[in-house]
């Protein structure tokens, strides 16, 4: 089995109030603490299957132009998701299965680019706008019972398990691949940065907070009891853990490296991008109404997050 990271954005950041404030409140944390951010998804090559865990942002999604008070910034483009996949040596036609952790566009953006792949998705996510018109969905019913301390799972193939992990979205899932005595846990936004895993904190983005707490508790219990390489989507720690085969030790966190940000270098286009789901607000498509002039209670039409989760593009 070969596991690789598909890297397509780098040099982003996630502020402490964003990644820690889900239960305690954002005001309890320091907005000047910015943890390193990136965007990557993962590929599992079993020899007989080429499996993708999520499929990046859609090509053409503009980069953000964060401000000093931005809660998060997904980073600058390295390349498109499909270019990153090609650089790993894979063609779209080779992909046989896609395991979707959840609906948001930074995870589902290129689903339609894989003609031979079955897309495994939870029932709750299958009706999402991001998946409309797709005919190759495989609805996961979690019929294989418990996977260690996780109550609901589905075996995808030898060594690869799809696990129900509700909270961030109502249909959220994670993937565990077992190889050479290690458990490679690929998760989509259960935590945004590894510091939240170590500190046992939930982010401010969730559809079901009590279930998000249950999921994080289960993740922490699992990594405490099994040699686990923890691989997130939004932090370079995800691929750093993979490349080093670093097993998570909750009692001995990896030292934090904070993001360095030069806010003076960013230029603005008038468009705004939702940093949670990737929705682009373009005034030209909304009767010329500037984003700044939208009501304070306006929410993203895709993921229902408030204006504070948007960055200028």
Coordinates of C-alpha atoms in Angstrom, one line a residue:
X1 CA 0.0 0.0 0.0
X2 CA 1.2 3.5 -0.9
X3 CA -0.3 6.6 0.7
X4 CA 0.5 10.1 -0.7
X5 CA -0.6 13.6 -0.1
X6 CA -2.2 15.6 -2.9
X7 CA -0.9 19.1 -2.1
X8 CA -2.5 22.1 -3.8
X9 CA -2.4 25.2 -1.4
X10 CA 0.2 26.3 1.1
X11 CA 1.2 29.2 3.5
X12 CA -2.3 29.7 5.0
X13 CA -3.3 30.2 8.6
X14 CA -6.0 29.4 11.1
X15 CA -6.4 31.6 14.1
X16 CA -6.8 30.2 17.6
X17 CA -10.3 31.5 18.1
X18 CA -11.4 29.7 14.9
X19 CA -9.8 26.3 15.7
X20 CA -10.4 26.3 19.5
X21 CA -13.6 28.3 20.0
X22 CA -16.4 25.8 19.2
X23 CA -17.4 25.0 22.8
X24 CA -15.7 27.7 24.9
X25 CA -16.4 30.6 22.6
X26 CA -14.0 32.5 20.3
X27 CA -13.6 35.3 22.7
X28 CA -11.7 33.1 25.0
X29 CA -8.7 32.8 22.6
X30 CA -6.1 35.0 21.1
X31 CA -6.7 36.0 17.5
X32 CA -3.1 36.9 17.0
X33 CA -2.1 33.3 17.3
X34 CA -2.2 31.9 13.8
X35 CA -1.4 28.3 13.2
X36 CA 0.0 27.1 9.9
X37 CA -2.5 26.3 7.2
X38 CA -2.5 24.5 3.9
X39 CA -4.8 22.4 1.7
X40 CA -4.1 18.8 0.8
X41 CA -6.1 15.6 0.3
X42 CA -4.9 12.0 0.2
X43 CA -4.4 9.1 -2.2
X44 CA -4.2 5.4 -1.3
X45 CA -2.8 3.0 -3.9
X46 CA -3.5 -0.6 -2.8
X47 CA -2.0 -2.1 -5.9
X48 CA -5.5 -3.1 -7.2
X49 CA -7.3 0.1 -6.3
X50 CA -6.4 3.8 -6.6
X51 CA -8.5 5.5 -3.9
X52 CA -8.8 9.2 -3.3
X53 CA -9.8 10.6 0.1
X54 CA -11.6 13.9 -1.1
X55 CA -10.9 15.8 -4.3
X56 CA -9.8 19.3 -3.6
X57 CA -11.1 22.7 -4.7
X58 CA -12.6 23.2 -8.1
X59 CA -10.2 24.5 -10.7
X60 CA -10.5 28.3 -11.0
X61 CA -11.4 28.9 -7.3
X62 CA -9.7 32.3 -6.6
X63 CA -7.1 32.7 -4.0
X64 CA -8.1 34.7 -0.9
X65 CA -6.7 38.0 0.2
X66 CA -6.9 38.0 4.0
X67 CA -7.0 40.9 6.3
X68 CA -5.4 41.2 9.8
X69 CA -8.8 40.4 11.4
X70 CA -9.4 37.3 9.1
X71 CA -10.2 34.2 11.1
X72 CA -8.6 32.0 8.6
X73 CA -6.9 31.9 5.2
X74 CA -6.7 28.7 3.1
X75 CA -3.4 29.7 1.5
X76 CA -1.9 30.4 -1.9
X77 CA -2.2 28.0 -4.8
X78 CA 0.7 25.6 -5.4
X79 CA -1.3 24.3 -8.4
X80 CA -4.8 22.9 -9.1
X81 CA -5.9 19.7 -7.4
X82 CA -5.8 17.9 -10.8
X83 CA -2.3 19.1 -11.5
X84 CA -1.1 17.9 -8.1
X85 CA -2.6 14.5 -8.8
X86 CA -0.8 14.4 -12.1
X87 CA 2.5 15.3 -10.5
X88 CA 2.1 12.3 -8.2
X89 CA 2.1 10.1 -11.4
X90 CA -1.7 9.4 -11.6
X91 CA -4.3 10.0 -14.3
X92 CA -8.0 10.5 -13.6
X93 CA -8.9 7.3 -15.4
X94 CA -6.9 5.3 -12.9
X95 CA -8.9 6.3 -9.9
X96 CA -11.4 3.5 -8.9
X97 CA -12.9 4.9 -5.7
X98 CA -13.3 8.2 -4.0
X99 CA -14.1 8.4 -0.3
X100 CA -15.7 11.7 0.5
X101 CA -15.3 12.9 4.1
X102 CA -17.9 15.6 3.6
X103 CA -19.6 17.9 1.1
X104 CA -17.6 21.2 1.3
X105 CA -16.0 22.3 -1.9
X106 CA -12.4 22.0 -0.7
X107 CA -13.1 18.3 -0.3
X108 CA -15.5 17.6 -3.2
X109 CA -14.4 20.2 -5.8
X110 CA -13.2 17.8 -8.5
X111 CA -15.5 14.8 -8.0
X112 CA -16.8 15.1 -11.6
X113 CA -13.3 14.7 -13.0
X114 CA -13.0 11.0 -12.5
X115 CA -15.0 9.0 -15.1
X116 CA -14.2 5.5 -13.7
X117 CA -14.5 6.1 -9.9
X118 CA -17.3 5.2 -7.6
X119 CA -17.9 8.0 -5.1
X120 CA -18.5 6.7 -1.6
X121 CA -20.6 9.2 0.5
X122 CA -22.8 9.1 3.5
X123 CA -26.5 9.2 3.0
X124 CA -26.7 12.6 4.7
X125 CA -24.2 14.2 2.3
X126 CA -25.6 12.6 -0.8
X127 CA -28.3 15.3 -1.3
X128 CA -25.9 18.2 -0.9
X129 CA -25.8 20.9 -3.6
X130 CA -22.1 20.1 -4.2
X131 CA -23.1 16.5 -5.4
X132 CA -26.1 17.4 -7.5
X133 CA -26.2 15.6 -10.9
X134 CA -23.7 12.9 -10.0
X135 CA -24.6 9.4 -11.1
X136 CA -21.7 7.5 -9.7
X137 CA -22.5 7.8 -6.0
X138 CA -22.2 4.8 -3.7
X139 CA -24.3 5.5 -0.6
X140 CA -22.5 4.1 2.5
X141 CA -24.8 2.5 5.0
X142 CA -22.1 1.6 7.6
X143 CA -23.2 -2.1 7.7
X144 CA -20.0 -3.5 9.1
X145 CA -20.6 -2.4 12.6
X146 CA -18.0 -1.1 15.0
X147 CA -14.4 -0.3 14.1
X148 CA -12.6 -0.5 17.4
X149 CA -14.2 2.4 19.5
X150 CA -16.1 3.9 16.5
X151 CA -19.7 2.5 16.5
X152 CA -20.3 2.6 12.7
X153 CA -18.0 1.7 9.8
X154 CA -17.9 0.3 6.3
X155 CA -15.0 -1.8 5.0
X156 CA -14.0 -0.5 1.6
X157 CA -11.3 -3.0 0.7
X158 CA -8.6 -4.8 2.5
X159 CA -7.0 -2.4 5.0
X160 CA -9.2 0.6 4.2
X161 CA -12.2 1.5 6.4
X162 CA -14.8 4.3 6.1
X163 CA -16.0 5.5 9.5
X164 CA -19.0 7.6 10.5
X165 CA -17.7 10.8 12.2
X166 CA -20.7 13.2 12.5
X167 CA -20.4 16.7 13.8
X168 CA -18.5 19.1 11.4
X169 CA -21.3 18.2 9.0
X170 CA -24.2 15.8 9.6
X171 CA -22.7 13.3 7.2
X172 CA -19.1 13.7 8.1
X173 CA -16.8 10.7 7.9
X174 CA -13.1 9.7 8.2
X175 CA -10.9 7.1 6.7
X176 CA -8.4 4.8 8.3
X177 CA -5.9 2.8 6.2
X178 CA -3.9 0.1 8.0
X179 CA -0.4 -0.6 6.7
X180 CA 2.7 -2.1 8.2
X181 CA 1.4 -1.9 11.8
X182 CA 0.3 1.7 11.6
X183 CA -3.1 3.3 11.4
X184 CA -3.3 6.2 8.9
X185 CA -6.2 8.4 9.9
X186 CA -7.4 10.8 7.1
X187 CA -9.9 13.3 8.4
X188 CA -11.8 16.2 7.0
X189 CA -12.1 19.0 9.5
X190 CA -12.7 17.1 12.7
X191 CA -9.8 19.4 13.6
X192 CA -8.3 22.0 11.4
X193 CA -4.9 21.9 13.0
X194 CA -3.1 19.3 15.2
X195 CA -2.9 21.7 18.1
X196 CA -6.7 21.3 18.4
X197 CA -6.3 17.5 18.6
X198 CA -3.7 17.8 21.4
X199 CA -5.6 20.5 23.3
X200 CA -9.0 18.7 22.8
X201 CA -10.7 21.7 21.2
X202 CA -13.4 21.9 18.6
X203 CA -13.5 24.5 15.9
X204 CA -16.3 27.0 15.4
X205 CA -17.6 25.2 12.3
X206 CA -20.1 22.4 13.0
X207 CA -23.6 21.3 12.1
X208 CA -24.0 19.3 15.3
X209 CA -21.9 20.3 18.3
X210 CA -22.7 17.4 20.6
X211 CA -21.9 14.9 17.9
X212 CA -18.7 16.8 17.0
X213 CA -17.6 16.4 20.7
X214 CA -18.4 12.7 20.5
X215 CA -16.4 12.3 17.4
X216 CA -13.3 14.2 18.7
X217 CA -13.5 12.1 21.9
X218 CA -13.5 8.9 19.9
X219 CA -10.6 10.1 17.7
X220 CA -8.5 10.9 20.8
X221 CA -9.3 7.6 22.4
X222 CA -8.4 5.8 19.2
X223 CA -5.0 7.6 18.7
X224 CA -4.2 7.0 22.4
X225 CA -4.7 3.3 22.0
X226 CA -3.4 2.6 18.5
X227 CA -0.2 3.8 16.7
X228 CA -1.9 6.4 14.5
X229 CA -0.5 8.8 11.9
X230 CA -3.0 11.6 11.9
X231 CA -3.5 13.3 8.6
X232 CA -5.6 16.5 8.4
X233 CA -6.6 18.5 5.4
X234 CA -5.9 22.1 6.5
X235 CA -2.5 21.9 8.1
X236 CA 0.9 21.0 6.8
X237 CA 1.2 18.8 9.8
X238 CA -1.1 16.4 7.9
X239 CA 1.5 15.6 5.2
X240 CA 4.4 16.1 7.6
X241 CA 3.0 13.4 9.8
X242 CA 2.6 11.1 6.8
X243 CA 6.0 11.7 5.4
X244 CA 7.7 11.1 8.8
X245 CA 5.3 8.2 9.7
X246 CA 4.9 10.2 12.9
X247 CA 2.7 8.5 15.5
X248 CA 0.5 10.9 17.5
X249 CA 1.4 11.0 21.2
X250 CA -1.3 13.1 22.9
X251 CA 1.0 13.5 26.0
X252 CA 3.9 14.9 24.0
X253 CA 2.7 17.3 21.3
X254 CA 4.8 18.2 18.3
X255 CA 6.1 21.7 19.0
X256 CA 4.0 24.4 17.3
X257 CA 5.3 26.5 14.5
X258 CA 3.2 29.6 14.0
X259 CA 2.3 31.1 10.6
X260 CA 4.2 34.1 9.3
X261 CA 2.0 36.4 7.4
X262 CA 2.7 39.5 5.4
X263 CA -0.7 41.2 5.0
X264 CA 0.8 43.9 2.8
X265 CA 1.3 41.6 -0.2
X266 CA -2.3 40.7 -0.9
X267 CA -4.3 42.4 -3.7
X268 CA -8.1 42.4 -3.8
X269 CA -10.5 41.8 -6.8
X270 CA -13.8 42.8 -5.3
X271 CA -14.9 39.1 -5.0
X272 CA -15.0 37.3 -1.7
X273 CA -14.4 33.6 -0.9
X274 CA -16.0 31.5 1.8
X275 CA -13.0 29.9 3.6
X276 CA -15.2 27.1 4.8
X277 CA -16.8 25.8 1.6
X278 CA -15.2 27.8 -1.2
X279 CA -18.3 29.7 -2.4
X280 CA -17.3 32.8 -4.4
X281 CA -19.4 35.9 -3.9
X282 CA -19.0 38.0 -7.1
X283 CA -20.8 41.4 -7.0
X284 CA -21.3 41.1 -10.8
X285 CA -23.6 38.2 -10.2
X286 CA -25.6 40.0 -7.5
X287 CA -26.8 43.2 -9.1
X288 CA -23.5 44.9 -8.3
X289 CA -24.0 44.7 -4.6
X290 CA -20.6 44.9 -2.9
X291 CA -19.9 42.2 -0.3
X292 CA -19.4 44.9 2.4
X293 CA -22.9 46.2 1.7
X294 CA -24.6 42.9 2.4
X295 CA -26.6 42.8 5.7
X296 CA -24.6 41.8 8.8
X297 CA -26.8 38.7 9.2
X298 CA -26.2 37.5 5.6
X299 CA -24.9 33.9 5.4
X300 CA -23.1 31.9 2.8
X301 CA -25.7 30.3 0.5
X302 CA -23.8 27.1 0.4
X303 CA -22.7 26.3 4.0
X304 CA -24.7 29.0 5.9
X305 CA -21.6 30.4 7.6
X306 CA -21.6 34.1 8.5
X307 CA -19.8 36.9 6.6
X308 CA -16.8 36.7 9.1
X309 CA -15.8 33.4 7.4
X310 CA -15.2 35.2 4.1
X311 CA -12.0 36.6 2.8
X312 CA -11.5 39.1 -0.1
X313 CA -10.3 37.3 -3.3

